[in-house]
PDB file of C-alpha atoms (C1' of nucleotides) in Angstrom:
ATOM      1  CA  MET F   1       8.544  14.934   5.504  1.00 57.00           C
ATOM      2  CA  SER F   2       6.488  13.913   2.809  1.00 62.00           C
ATOM      3  CA  TYR F   3       7.023  10.246   2.579  1.00 70.00           C
ATOM      4  CA  ALA F   4       5.951  10.393  -1.101  1.00 65.00           C
ATOM      5  CA  SER F   5       8.182   7.103  -2.016  1.00 72.00           C
ATOM      6  CA  VAL F   6       7.510   5.290   0.879  1.00 74.00           C
ATOM      7  CA  VAL F   7       4.334   4.527  -1.748  1.00 70.00           C
ATOM      8  CA  ASP F   8       6.136   3.373  -4.197  1.00 86.00           C
ATOM      9  CA  ALA F   9       8.694   1.417  -2.311  1.00 94.00           C
ATOM     10  CA  ALA F  10       6.250  -0.369  -0.068  1.00 96.00           C
ATOM     11  CA  GLN F  11       4.077  -1.609  -3.111  1.00 95.00           C
ATOM     12  CA  ALA F  12       8.001  -2.690  -4.820  1.00 97.00           C
ATOM     13  CA  ILE F  13       8.920  -4.766  -1.570  1.00 96.00           C
ATOM     14  CA  ALA F  14       5.839  -6.359  -1.074  1.00 96.00           C
ATOM     15  CA  GLU F  15       6.553  -8.606  -4.214  1.00 97.00           C
ATOM     16  CA  PRO F  16       9.008 -11.617  -3.189  1.00 96.00           C
ATOM     17  CA  VAL F  17      11.181 -12.090  -6.325  1.00 98.00           C
ATOM     18  CA  ARG F  18      12.052  -8.023  -6.118  1.00 98.00           C
ATOM     19  CA  ARG F  19      12.921  -7.943  -2.357  1.00 98.00           C
ATOM     20  CA  ASP F  20      15.404 -11.416  -3.789  1.00 98.00           C
ATOM     21  CA  ILE F  21      16.539  -9.029  -6.809  1.00 98.00           C
ATOM     22  CA  LEU F  22      17.216  -6.273  -4.306  1.00 98.00           C
ATOM     23  CA  VAL F  23      19.084  -8.846  -2.060  1.00 97.00           C
ATOM     24  CA  LEU F  24      20.802  -9.716  -5.018  1.00 97.00           C
ATOM     25  CA  LEU F  25      22.235  -6.190  -6.445  1.00 97.00           C
ATOM     26  CA  LEU F  26      23.013  -5.500  -2.190  1.00 96.00           C
ATOM     27  CA  HIS F  27      25.636  -8.522  -2.951  1.00 94.00           C
ATOM     28  CA  GLU F  28      26.605  -8.557  -5.673  1.00 95.00           C
ATOM     29  CA  GLY F  29      26.671  -4.668  -6.856  1.00 94.00           C
ATOM     30  CA  SER F  30      26.009  -4.549 -10.500  1.00 96.00           C
ATOM     31  CA  VAL F  31      24.676  -7.365 -12.196  1.00 98.00           C
ATOM     32  CA  PRO F  32      23.141  -7.460 -15.689  1.00 98.00           C
ATOM     33  CA  ALA F  33      19.380  -7.810 -16.606  1.00 98.00           C
ATOM     34  CA  GLY F  34      20.036 -11.460 -18.431  1.00 97.00           C
ATOM     35  CA  GLU F  35      22.179 -12.591 -14.974  1.00 98.00           C
ATOM     36  CA  ILE F  36      19.556 -11.878 -12.918  1.00 98.00           C
ATOM     37  CA  ALA F  37      16.885 -13.243 -14.812  1.00 98.00           C
ATOM     38  CA  ARG F  38      18.957 -16.381 -14.807  1.00 98.00           C
ATOM     39  CA  ARG F  39      18.831 -16.534 -10.821  1.00 97.00           C
ATOM     40  CA  PHE F  40      15.477 -16.677 -10.586  1.00 98.00           C
ATOM     41  CA  SER F  41      13.385 -20.066 -11.994  1.00 97.00           C
ATOM     42  CA  ILE F  42      10.845 -17.699 -13.801  1.00 98.00           C
ATOM     43  CA  SER F  43      11.015 -16.115 -17.576  1.00 98.00           C
ATOM     44  CA  ARG F  44      13.622 -13.299 -18.256  1.00 98.00           C
ATOM     45  CA  PRO F  45      10.222 -11.000 -19.382  1.00 98.00           C
ATOM     46  CA  ALA F  46       8.793 -11.344 -16.034  1.00 98.00           C
ATOM     47  CA  ILE F  47      11.907 -10.334 -14.591  1.00 98.00           C
ATOM     48  CA  SER F  48      12.182  -7.851 -17.030  1.00 98.00           C
ATOM     49  CA  ARG F  49       9.149  -6.284 -15.795  1.00 98.00           C
ATOM     50  CA  HIS F  50       9.824  -6.764 -12.180  1.00 98.00           C
ATOM     51  CA  LEU F  51      12.573  -4.598 -12.723  1.00 98.00           C
ATOM     52  CA  ARG F  52      11.124  -2.134 -14.732  1.00 98.00           C
ATOM     53  CA  VAL F  53       8.775  -2.022 -11.329  1.00 98.00           C
ATOM     54  CA  LEU F  54      11.864  -1.576  -9.527  1.00 98.00           C
ATOM     55  CA  ARG F  55      13.646   1.512 -11.368  1.00 97.00           C
ATOM     56  CA  GLU F  56      10.414   3.457 -11.585  1.00 96.00           C
ATOM     57  CA  SER F  57      10.322   3.268  -8.094  1.00 96.00           C
ATOM     58  CA  GLY F  58      13.321   4.339  -7.633  1.00 96.00           C
ATOM     59  CA  LEU F  59      15.229   1.082  -6.489  1.00 97.00           C
ATOM     60  CA  VAL F  60      17.360   0.306  -8.938  1.00 97.00           C
ATOM     61  CA  ARG F  61      19.038   1.785 -11.895  1.00 97.00           C
ATOM     62  CA  ALA F  62      20.227   0.669 -15.161  1.00 97.00           C
ATOM     63  CA  GLU F  63      22.952   1.732 -16.996  1.00 95.00           C
ATOM     64  CA  THR F  64      23.185   0.457 -20.745  1.00 95.00           C
ATOM     65  CA  THR F  65      26.509  -1.002 -21.542  1.00 94.00           C
ATOM     66  CA  GLY F  66      26.757  -2.146 -25.198  1.00 94.00           C
ATOM     67  CA  ARG F  67      23.588  -4.426 -25.516  1.00 96.00           C
ATOM     68  CA  GLN F  68      23.400  -5.109 -21.572  1.00 97.00           C
ATOM     69  CA  ARG F  69      21.695  -3.554 -18.724  1.00 98.00           C
ATOM     70  CA  LEU F  70      23.643  -3.659 -15.625  1.00 98.00           C
ATOM     71  CA  TYR F  71      21.594  -2.712 -12.611  1.00 98.00           C
ATOM     72  CA  VAL F  72      22.372  -1.463  -9.294  1.00 97.00           C
ATOM     73  CA  LEU F  73      20.900  -1.010  -6.193  1.00 96.00           C
ATOM     74  CA  ASP F  74      19.495   2.774  -5.218  1.00 95.00           C
ATOM     75  CA  PRO F  75      18.514   2.033  -1.273  1.00 94.00           C
ATOM     76  CA  ALA F  76      17.716   5.743  -0.988  1.00 94.00           C
ATOM     77  CA  PRO F  77      13.962   4.530  -1.298  1.00 94.00           C
ATOM     78  CA  LEU F  78      14.402   2.059   0.924  1.00 95.00           C
ATOM     79  CA  ALA F  79      15.952   4.868   3.666  1.00 93.00           C
ATOM     80  CA  GLU F  80      12.955   6.471   3.245  1.00 93.00           C
ATOM     81  CA  LEU F  81      10.610   3.551   3.831  1.00 95.00           C
ATOM     82  CA  ALA F  82      12.930   2.932   6.567  1.00 94.00           C
ATOM     83  CA  GLY F  83      11.971   6.272   8.366  1.00 92.00           C
ATOM     84  CA  TRP F  84       8.315   5.706   7.884  1.00 94.00           C
ATOM     85  CA  LEU F  85       8.562   2.698   9.573  1.00 94.00           C
ATOM     86  CA  ALA F  86      10.321   4.562  12.411  1.00 93.00           C
ATOM     87  CA  GLN F  87       7.612   6.469  14.039  1.00 92.00           C
ATOM     88  CA  PHE F  88       6.273   3.583  14.935  1.00 93.00           C
ATOM     89  CA  THR F  89       9.104   1.435  16.094  1.00 87.00           C
ATOM     90  CA  SER F  90      11.254   4.108  17.705  1.00 78.00           C
ATOM     91  CA  ASP F  91       8.248   6.142  19.397  1.00 65.00           C
ATOM     92  CA  PRO F  92       7.530   5.539  22.431  1.00 65.00           C
ATOM     93  CA  ALA F  93       4.062   7.220  22.360  1.00 58.00           C
ATOM     94  CA  TRP F  94       2.518   3.999  21.582  1.00 50.00           C
ATOM     95  CA  GLN F  95       3.407   1.661  24.269  1.00 53.00           C
ATOM     96  CA  GLN F  96       2.579   4.719  26.998  1.00 52.00           C
ATOM     97  CA  ARG F  97      -0.746   4.521  25.383  1.00 50.00           C
ATOM     98  CA  LEU F  98      -0.956   1.072  26.170  1.00 47.00           C
ATOM     99  CA  ASP F  99       0.062   1.232  28.995  1.00 47.00           C
ATOM    100  CA  ALA F 100      -2.298   3.606  30.347  1.00 45.00           C
ATOM    101  CA  LEU F 101      -4.954   1.332  28.394  1.00 41.00           C
ATOM    102  CA  GLU F 102      -3.827  -1.204  30.260  1.00 40.00           C
ATOM    103  CA  THR F 103      -5.355  -4.078  28.339  1.00 40.00           C
ATOM    104  CA  GLU F 104      -5.480  -7.591  28.521  1.00 38.00           C
ATOM    105  CA  VAL F 105      -3.819  -7.891  25.502  1.00 38.00           C
ATOM    106  CA  TYR F 106      -1.487  -5.953  25.986  1.00 39.00           C
ATOM    107  CA  ARG F 107      -0.238  -7.591  29.041  1.00 37.00           C
ATOM    108  CA  THR F 108      -0.738 -11.399  27.815  1.00 38.00           C
ATOM    109  CA  ARG F 109       1.567 -10.639  24.597  1.00 36.00           C
ATOM    110  CA  ARG F 110       4.063  -8.445  27.253  1.00 36.00           C
ATOM    111  CA  GLU F 111       4.210 -11.391  30.000  1.00 33.00           C
ATOM    112  CA  ARG F 112       3.864 -13.966  27.112  1.00 32.00           C
ATOM    113  CA  ALA F 113       3.375 -16.764  29.567  1.00 31.00           C
ATOM    114  CA  ARG F 114       0.365 -16.357  31.678  1.00 31.00           C
ATOM    115  CA  PRO F 115      -2.496 -18.505  31.407  1.00 32.00           C
ATOM    116  CA  ASP F 116      -5.691 -16.596  29.915  1.00 32.00           C
ATOM    117  CA  PRO F 117      -8.484 -16.275  32.277  1.00 31.00           C
ATOM    118  CA  ALA F 118     -10.843 -14.954  29.244  1.00 31.00           C
ATOM    119  CA  ALA F 119      -9.552 -15.602  26.173  1.00 32.00           C
ATOM    120  CA  ALA F 120     -11.514 -13.179  24.251  1.00 32.00           C
ATOM    121  CA  THR F 121      -8.839 -11.740  22.061  1.00 32.00           C
ATOM    122  CA  GLU F 122      -8.396 -14.502  19.352  1.00 32.00           C
ATOM    123  CA  GLN F 123     -11.630 -15.921  18.231  1.00 32.00           C
ATOM    124  CA  GLU F 124     -13.267 -15.070  14.484  1.00 33.00           C
ATOM    125  CA  THR F 125     -11.402 -16.511  11.247  1.00 32.00           C
ATOM    126  CA  ALA F 126     -11.321 -20.534  11.709  1.00 28.00           C
TER     127      ALA F 126
ATOM    128  CA  MET D   1      17.832 -14.710   9.257  1.00 55.00           C
ATOM    129  CA  SER D   2      14.465 -15.127   9.759  1.00 62.00           C
ATOM    130  CA  TYR D   3      12.579 -12.543   8.302  1.00 71.00           C
ATOM    131  CA  ALA D   4       9.440 -14.248   8.534  1.00 65.00           C
ATOM    132  CA  SER D   5       7.238 -11.779   8.969  1.00 73.00           C
ATOM    133  CA  VAL D   6       9.220  -9.435   6.599  1.00 74.00           C
ATOM    134  CA  VAL D   7       6.910 -11.123   3.901  1.00 71.00           C
ATOM    135  CA  ASP D   8       3.295 -10.199   5.548  1.00 86.00           C
ATOM    136  CA  ALA D   9       4.557  -6.994   7.014  1.00 94.00           C
ATOM    137  CA  ALA D  10       5.272  -5.952   3.259  1.00 96.00           C
ATOM    138  CA  GLN D  11       2.337  -6.725   2.249  1.00 95.00           C
ATOM    139  CA  ALA D  12       0.238  -5.226   4.891  1.00 97.00           C
ATOM    140  CA  ILE D  13       2.387  -2.189   4.211  1.00 96.00           C
ATOM    141  CA  ALA D  14       1.838  -2.038   0.488  1.00 96.00           C
ATOM    142  CA  GLU D  15      -1.785  -0.775   0.923  1.00 97.00           C
ATOM    143  CA  PRO D  16      -2.630   3.115   1.593  1.00 97.00           C
ATOM    144  CA  VAL D  17      -5.720   2.443   3.725  1.00 98.00           C
ATOM    145  CA  ARG D  18      -3.898  -0.099   6.032  1.00 98.00           C
ATOM    146  CA  ARG D  19      -0.943   2.074   6.449  1.00 97.00           C
ATOM    147  CA  ASP D  20      -3.447   5.105   7.391  1.00 98.00           C
ATOM    148  CA  ILE D  21      -5.244   2.678   9.403  1.00 98.00           C
ATOM    149  CA  LEU D  22      -1.836   2.079  10.907  1.00 98.00           C
ATOM    150  CA  VAL D  23      -0.593   5.687  11.033  1.00 97.00           C
ATOM    151  CA  LEU D  24      -4.367   6.059  12.890  1.00 97.00           C
ATOM    152  CA  LEU D  25      -3.939   3.270  15.916  1.00 97.00           C
ATOM    153  CA  LEU D  26      -0.022   4.900  16.413  1.00 96.00           C
ATOM    154  CA  HIS D  27      -1.683   7.929  17.283  1.00 94.00           C
ATOM    155  CA  GLU D  28      -5.084   6.973  19.079  1.00 95.00           C
ATOM    156  CA  GLY D  29      -3.619   4.027  20.540  1.00 93.00           C
ATOM    157  CA  SER D  30      -6.865   2.105  20.810  1.00 96.00           C
ATOM    158  CA  VAL D  31      -9.423   2.670  18.647  1.00 97.00           C
ATOM    159  CA  PRO D  32     -13.297   0.312  17.721  1.00 98.00           C
ATOM    160  CA  ALA D  33     -13.738  -1.059  14.495  1.00 98.00           C
ATOM    161  CA  GLY D  34     -16.256   0.926  13.448  1.00 97.00           C
ATOM    162  CA  GLU D  35     -14.676   4.467  14.658  1.00 98.00           C
ATOM    163  CA  ILE D  36     -11.957   3.730  12.338  1.00 98.00           C
ATOM    164  CA  ALA D  37     -14.297   3.054   9.926  1.00 98.00           C
ATOM    165  CA  ARG D  38     -16.266   6.101  10.405  1.00 97.00           C
ATOM    166  CA  ARG D  39     -12.482   8.024   9.489  1.00 97.00           C
ATOM    167  CA  PHE D  40     -12.265   6.598   6.187  1.00 98.00           C
ATOM    168  CA  SER D  41     -14.521   7.189   3.197  1.00 97.00           C
ATOM    169  CA  ILE D  42     -14.935   2.980   1.609  1.00 98.00           C
ATOM    170  CA  SER D  43     -17.327   1.296   3.648  1.00 98.00           C
ATOM    171  CA  ARG D  44     -17.622  -0.194   6.660  1.00 98.00           C
ATOM    172  CA  PRO D  45     -16.780  -4.287   5.417  1.00 98.00           C
ATOM    173  CA  ALA D  46     -14.014  -2.729   3.325  1.00 98.00           C
ATOM    174  CA  ILE D  47     -12.123  -1.508   6.548  1.00 98.00           C
ATOM    175  CA  SER D  48     -12.942  -4.728   8.491  1.00 98.00           C
ATOM    176  CA  ARG D  49     -11.056  -6.925   5.700  1.00 98.00           C
ATOM    177  CA  HIS D  50      -7.839  -4.418   5.876  1.00 98.00           C
ATOM    178  CA  LEU D  51      -8.264  -5.262   9.850  1.00 98.00           C
ATOM    179  CA  ARG D  52      -8.425  -8.757   9.552  1.00 98.00           C
ATOM    180  CA  VAL D  53      -5.005  -8.347   6.998  1.00 98.00           C
ATOM    181  CA  LEU D  54      -3.160  -6.317   9.172  1.00 98.00           C
ATOM    182  CA  ARG D  55      -4.328  -8.859  11.895  1.00 97.00           C
ATOM    183  CA  GLU D  56      -3.012 -11.801  10.140  1.00 96.00           C
ATOM    184  CA  SER D  57      -0.187 -10.116   9.630  1.00 96.00           C
ATOM    185  CA  GLY D  58       0.251  -9.500  13.405  1.00 96.00           C
ATOM    186  CA  LEU D  59       0.197  -6.168  12.878  1.00 97.00           C
ATOM    187  CA  VAL D  60      -3.047  -5.650  15.027  1.00 97.00           C
ATOM    188  CA  ARG D  61      -4.473  -6.668  17.803  1.00 97.00           C
ATOM    189  CA  ALA D  62      -8.093  -6.992  18.420  1.00 97.00           C
ATOM    190  CA  GLU D  63      -9.747  -6.922  21.716  1.00 95.00           C
ATOM    191  CA  THR D  64     -13.296  -7.970  22.562  1.00 95.00           C
ATOM    192  CA  THR D  65     -14.864  -5.976  24.748  1.00 94.00           C
ATOM    193  CA  GLY D  66     -19.056  -6.420  24.828  1.00 94.00           C
ATOM    194  CA  ARG D  67     -19.773  -5.938  21.182  1.00 96.00           C
ATOM    195  CA  GLN D  68     -17.143  -3.761  20.077  1.00 97.00           C
ATOM    196  CA  ARG D  69     -13.724  -4.512  18.969  1.00 98.00           C
ATOM    197  CA  LEU D  70     -11.011  -2.403  20.175  1.00 98.00           C
ATOM    198  CA  TYR D  71      -7.814  -2.336  17.644  1.00 98.00           C
ATOM    199  CA  VAL D  72      -4.359  -1.679  18.626  1.00 97.00           C
ATOM    200  CA  LEU D  73      -0.882  -1.960  17.575  1.00 96.00           C
ATOM    201  CA  ASP D  74       1.508  -3.967  17.595  1.00 95.00           C
ATOM    202  CA  PRO D  75       4.571  -2.071  15.802  1.00 94.00           C
ATOM    203  CA  ALA D  76       6.419  -5.822  16.256  1.00 93.00           C
ATOM    204  CA  PRO D  77       6.364  -6.860  12.405  1.00 94.00           C
ATOM    205  CA  LEU D  78       7.580  -3.354  11.556  1.00 95.00           C
ATOM    206  CA  ALA D  79      10.119  -3.847  13.347  1.00 93.00           C
ATOM    207  CA  GLU D  80      10.816  -6.900  11.864  1.00 93.00           C
ATOM    208  CA  LEU D  81      10.756  -5.045   8.590  1.00 95.00           C
ATOM    209  CA  ALA D  82      13.192  -2.385   9.728  1.00 93.00           C
ATOM    210  CA  GLY D  83      15.206  -4.637  10.652  1.00 92.00           C
ATOM    211  CA  TRP D  84      15.377  -6.411   6.831  1.00 94.00           C
ATOM    212  CA  LEU D  85      16.085  -2.333   5.218  1.00 94.00           C
ATOM    213  CA  ALA D  86      18.631  -2.010   7.709  1.00 93.00           C
ATOM    214  CA  GLN D  87      21.068  -4.480   5.457  1.00 93.00           C
ATOM    215  CA  PHE D  88      20.529  -1.718   2.809  1.00 93.00           C
ATOM    216  CA  THR D  89      20.443   1.593   4.320  1.00 87.00           C
ATOM    217  CA  SER D  90      23.298   0.301   6.981  1.00 78.00           C
ATOM    218  CA  ASP D  91      25.511  -1.659   5.177  1.00 64.00           C
ATOM    219  CA  PRO D  92      28.250   0.738   3.361  1.00 64.00           C
ATOM    220  CA  ALA D  93      28.857  -2.273   0.844  1.00 59.00           C
ATOM    221  CA  TRP D  94      26.942  -1.094  -1.747  1.00 50.00           C
ATOM    222  CA  GLN D  95      28.174   2.616  -2.076  1.00 53.00           C
ATOM    223  CA  GLN D  96      31.730   0.923  -1.982  1.00 51.00           C
ATOM    224  CA  ARG D  97      30.695  -1.080  -5.276  1.00 50.00           C
ATOM    225  CA  LEU D  98      28.997   1.792  -6.253  1.00 47.00           C
ATOM    226  CA  ASP D  99      32.038   4.359  -5.861  1.00 47.00           C
ATOM    227  CA  ALA D 100      34.586   1.408  -7.133  1.00 44.00           C
ATOM    228  CA  LEU D 101      32.289   0.869 -10.335  1.00 41.00           C
ATOM    229  CA  GLU D 102      32.254   4.681 -10.619  1.00 39.00           C
ATOM    230  CA  THR D 103      29.272   4.732 -12.990  1.00 39.00           C
ATOM    231  CA  GLU D 104      27.729   7.584 -14.855  1.00 37.00           C
ATOM    232  CA  VAL D 105      24.159   6.486 -13.489  1.00 37.00           C
ATOM    233  CA  TYR D 106      25.720   6.863  -9.928  1.00 38.00           C
ATOM    234  CA  ARG D 107      27.059   9.792 -10.543  1.00 36.00           C
ATOM    235  CA  THR D 108      24.269  11.739 -12.042  1.00 38.00           C
ATOM    236  CA  ARG D 109      22.049  10.775  -8.996  1.00 38.00           C
ATOM    237  CA  ARG D 110      24.754  11.965  -7.051  1.00 36.00           C
ATOM    238  CA  GLU D 111      24.906  15.230  -8.384  1.00 33.00           C
ATOM    239  CA  ARG D 112      20.948  16.684  -9.053  1.00 33.00           C
ATOM    240  CA  ALA D 113      18.743  15.882  -6.710  1.00 34.00           C
ATOM    241  CA  ARG D 114      16.074  13.339  -8.004  1.00 34.00           C
ATOM    242  CA  PRO D 115      12.556  14.458  -9.203  1.00 34.00           C
ATOM    243  CA  ASP D 116      10.062  12.978  -6.845  1.00 33.00           C
ATOM    244  CA  PRO D 117       6.901  11.475  -8.166  1.00 34.00           C
ATOM    245  CA  ALA D 118       4.236  13.263  -6.520  1.00 34.00           C
ATOM    246  CA  ALA D 119       1.900  10.623  -5.405  1.00 33.00           C
ATOM    247  CA  ALA D 120       0.414  11.879  -1.783  1.00 34.00           C
ATOM    248  CA  THR D 121      -1.229   8.788  -0.399  1.00 35.00           C
ATOM    249  CA  GLU D 122       0.480   9.490   2.499  1.00 36.00           C
ATOM    250  CA  GLN D 123      -0.990  12.057   4.626  1.00 35.00           C
ATOM    251  CA  GLU D 124      -3.567  10.319   6.876  1.00 33.00           C
ATOM    252  CA  THR D 125      -6.906  11.661   6.840  1.00 31.00           C
ATOM    253  CA  ALA D 126      -7.676  11.587  10.380  1.00 27.00           C
TER     254      ALA D 126
ATOM    255  C1'  DC E   1     -37.531  -9.581  24.989  1.00 57.39           C
ATOM    256  C1'  DA E   2     -37.543  -7.275  20.871  1.00 57.39           C
ATOM    257  C1'  DG E   3     -35.115  -4.377  18.273  1.00 57.39           C
ATOM    258  C1'  DA E   4     -31.111  -1.761  17.432  1.00 57.39           C
ATOM    259  C1'  DC E   5     -25.936  -1.503  18.008  1.00 57.39           C
ATOM    260  C1'  DG E   6     -21.217  -3.574  16.158  1.00 57.39           C
ATOM    261  C1'  DC E   7     -18.997  -5.822  13.352  1.00 57.39           C
ATOM    262  C1'  DG E   8     -17.669  -9.611  10.731  1.00 57.39           C
ATOM    263  C1'  DT E   9     -18.477 -12.775   6.515  1.00 57.39           C
ATOM    264  C1'  DA E  10     -20.295 -14.517   2.123  1.00 57.39           C
ATOM    265  C1'  DA E  11     -21.085 -13.399  -2.454  1.00 57.39           C
ATOM    266  C1'  DC E  12     -19.688 -10.577  -6.574  1.00 57.39           C
ATOM    267  C1'  DC E  13     -17.698  -7.650  -9.776  1.00 57.39           C
ATOM    268  C1'  DG E  14     -14.011  -4.535 -11.906  1.00 57.39           C
ATOM    269  C1'  DA E  15      -9.308  -3.230 -11.560  1.00 57.39           C
ATOM    270  C1'  DT E  16      -4.249  -5.079 -10.683  1.00 57.39           C
ATOM    271  C1'  DG E  17      -0.410  -7.716 -11.240  1.00 57.39           C
ATOM    272  C1'  DA E  18       2.492 -11.651 -12.687  1.00 57.39           C
ATOM    273  C1'  DG E  19       2.971 -15.284 -15.245  1.00 57.39           C
ATOM    274  C1'  DT E  20       3.653 -17.199 -19.832  1.00 57.39           C
ATOM    275  C1'  DT E  21       5.073 -17.308 -25.229  1.00 57.39           C
ATOM    276  C1'  DA E  22       5.988 -14.043 -29.248  1.00 57.39           C
ATOM    277  C1'  DC E  23       8.254 -10.256 -31.672  1.00 57.39           C
ATOM    278  C1'  DG E  24      11.018  -6.016 -32.111  1.00 57.39           C
ATOM    279  C1'  DC E  25      15.440  -3.593 -31.761  1.00 57.39           C
ATOM    280  C1'  DT E  26      20.144  -2.599 -30.804  1.00 57.39           C
ATOM    281  C1'  DT E  27      24.171  -4.274 -30.725  1.00 57.39           C
ATOM    282  C1'  DC E  28      28.147  -7.778 -30.933  1.00 57.39           C
ATOM    283  C1'  DT E  29      30.567 -10.914 -34.031  1.00 57.39           C
ATOM    284  C1'  DG E  30      32.608 -14.222 -37.560  1.00 57.39           C
TER     285       DG E  30
ATOM    286  C1'  DC Q   1      26.874  -8.663 -43.319  1.00 57.39           C
ATOM    287  C1'  DA Q   2      24.016 -11.593 -41.680  1.00 57.39           C
ATOM    288  C1'  DG Q   3      23.229 -13.744 -37.505  1.00 57.39           C
ATOM    289  C1'  DA Q   4      23.086 -14.524 -32.352  1.00 57.39           C
ATOM    290  C1'  DA Q   5      23.398 -11.808 -28.556  1.00 57.39           C
ATOM    291  C1'  DG Q   6      21.153  -9.334 -24.563  1.00 57.39           C
ATOM    292  C1'  DC Q   7      16.788  -7.110 -23.454  1.00 57.39           C
ATOM    293  C1'  DG Q   8      12.542  -4.432 -23.242  1.00 57.39           C
ATOM    294  C1'  DT Q   9       7.739  -4.911 -24.356  1.00 57.39           C
ATOM    295  C1'  DA Q  10       3.197  -6.580 -26.369  1.00 57.39           C
ATOM    296  C1'  DA Q  11      -0.502  -9.321 -25.860  1.00 57.39           C
ATOM    297  C1'  DC Q  12      -2.918 -12.748 -23.189  1.00 57.39           C
ATOM    298  C1'  DT Q  13      -4.311 -15.883 -19.237  1.00 57.39           C
ATOM    299  C1'  DC Q  14      -5.507 -16.603 -14.012  1.00 57.39           C
ATOM    300  C1'  DA Q  15      -5.363 -15.549  -9.344  1.00 57.39           C
ATOM    301  C1'  DT Q  16      -5.203 -11.828  -6.254  1.00 57.39           C
ATOM    302  C1'  DC Q  17      -7.479  -7.790  -4.201  1.00 57.39           C
ATOM    303  C1'  DG Q  18     -10.081  -4.086  -2.791  1.00 57.39           C
ATOM    304  C1'  DG Q  19     -14.494  -2.046  -3.530  1.00 57.39           C
ATOM    305  C1'  DT Q  20     -19.401  -2.811  -2.618  1.00 57.39           C
ATOM    306  C1'  DT Q  21     -24.026  -4.937  -0.926  1.00 57.39           C
ATOM    307  C1'  DA Q  22     -26.870  -8.110   1.564  1.00 57.39           C
ATOM    308  C1'  DC Q  23     -26.539 -10.832   5.636  1.00 57.39           C
ATOM    309  C1'  DG Q  24     -25.882 -13.280  10.237  1.00 57.39           C
ATOM    310  C1'  DC Q  25     -24.256 -13.072  14.456  1.00 57.39           C
ATOM    311  C1'  DG Q  26     -23.560 -11.863  19.370  1.00 57.39           C
ATOM    312  C1'  DT Q  27     -24.391  -7.547  22.561  1.00 57.39           C
ATOM    313  C1'  DC Q  28     -26.592  -4.180  25.225  1.00 57.39           C
ATOM    314  C1'  DT Q  29     -31.214  -1.088  25.937  1.00 57.39           C
ATOM    315  C1'  DG Q  30     -36.399   0.152  26.917  1.00 57.39           C
TER     316       DG Q  30
END
DNA sequence: CAGACGCGTAACCGATGAGTTACGCTTCTG
DNA sequence: CAGAAGCGTAACTCATCGGTTACGCGTCTG
């Protein structure tokens, strides 16, 4: 398990516009660059560079047909990222440890309703 | 359709150090801030700010005990992010469209394994 | 109680990133 | 074949980010 492309995928995903582009491609399948740009309020070069980021991180592939560039989604890196996330969401170890630790913070989180006697968890960063 | 915290989670995940912190907390359960800082080569204030980002995105919770701040993982936002990713990895629609399109780019992708650009910030240093 | 300890924050700085406009290259078209 | 259409890139600006050092504040301890 190398999780090599997790780095790039996470970086790519961090940008709202890029996420929207991915969703767009998911729904529409294959969309030319200009058409993608037309869907957003930012300029076409900005979209072009977002597409480059997505391309370089393997999330998207481009097929040149004539003077158009059709973009298609490639969810493989996203699957890898999902695999990386799985170690957190599926592994029960963290919960066991938290149970063993029996911290106040966790009980609060878990019950979500009881009055907080100490309230020492949420203070800084006013 | 909320995916509200996906934004923040993706942002938090985009940073290699923050990913490593999450993995560290996954394995160790509850770790004080200074101990976390000691595991990395960067300065303690830098870690402190990474921890703030993780806190504000809900990925981590802090419990103050005396003069220590114990950090624990909260995988809930990661689960949400995984849910967002699921629309790409589980939905078969994209593949149908790609099959229908039958593009050269896709056949290329399918036949030969794609080269993996090595960028191994992944394996935690702990 | 003075001082060490633990941790967060402020102030500052170089690097990165996302947006813009201007431009160039290739491909279609009248 | 000239010009429009479609895209990408270069050059630039501004905001954000991640790192550092200096500092402040609450907590433990001899």
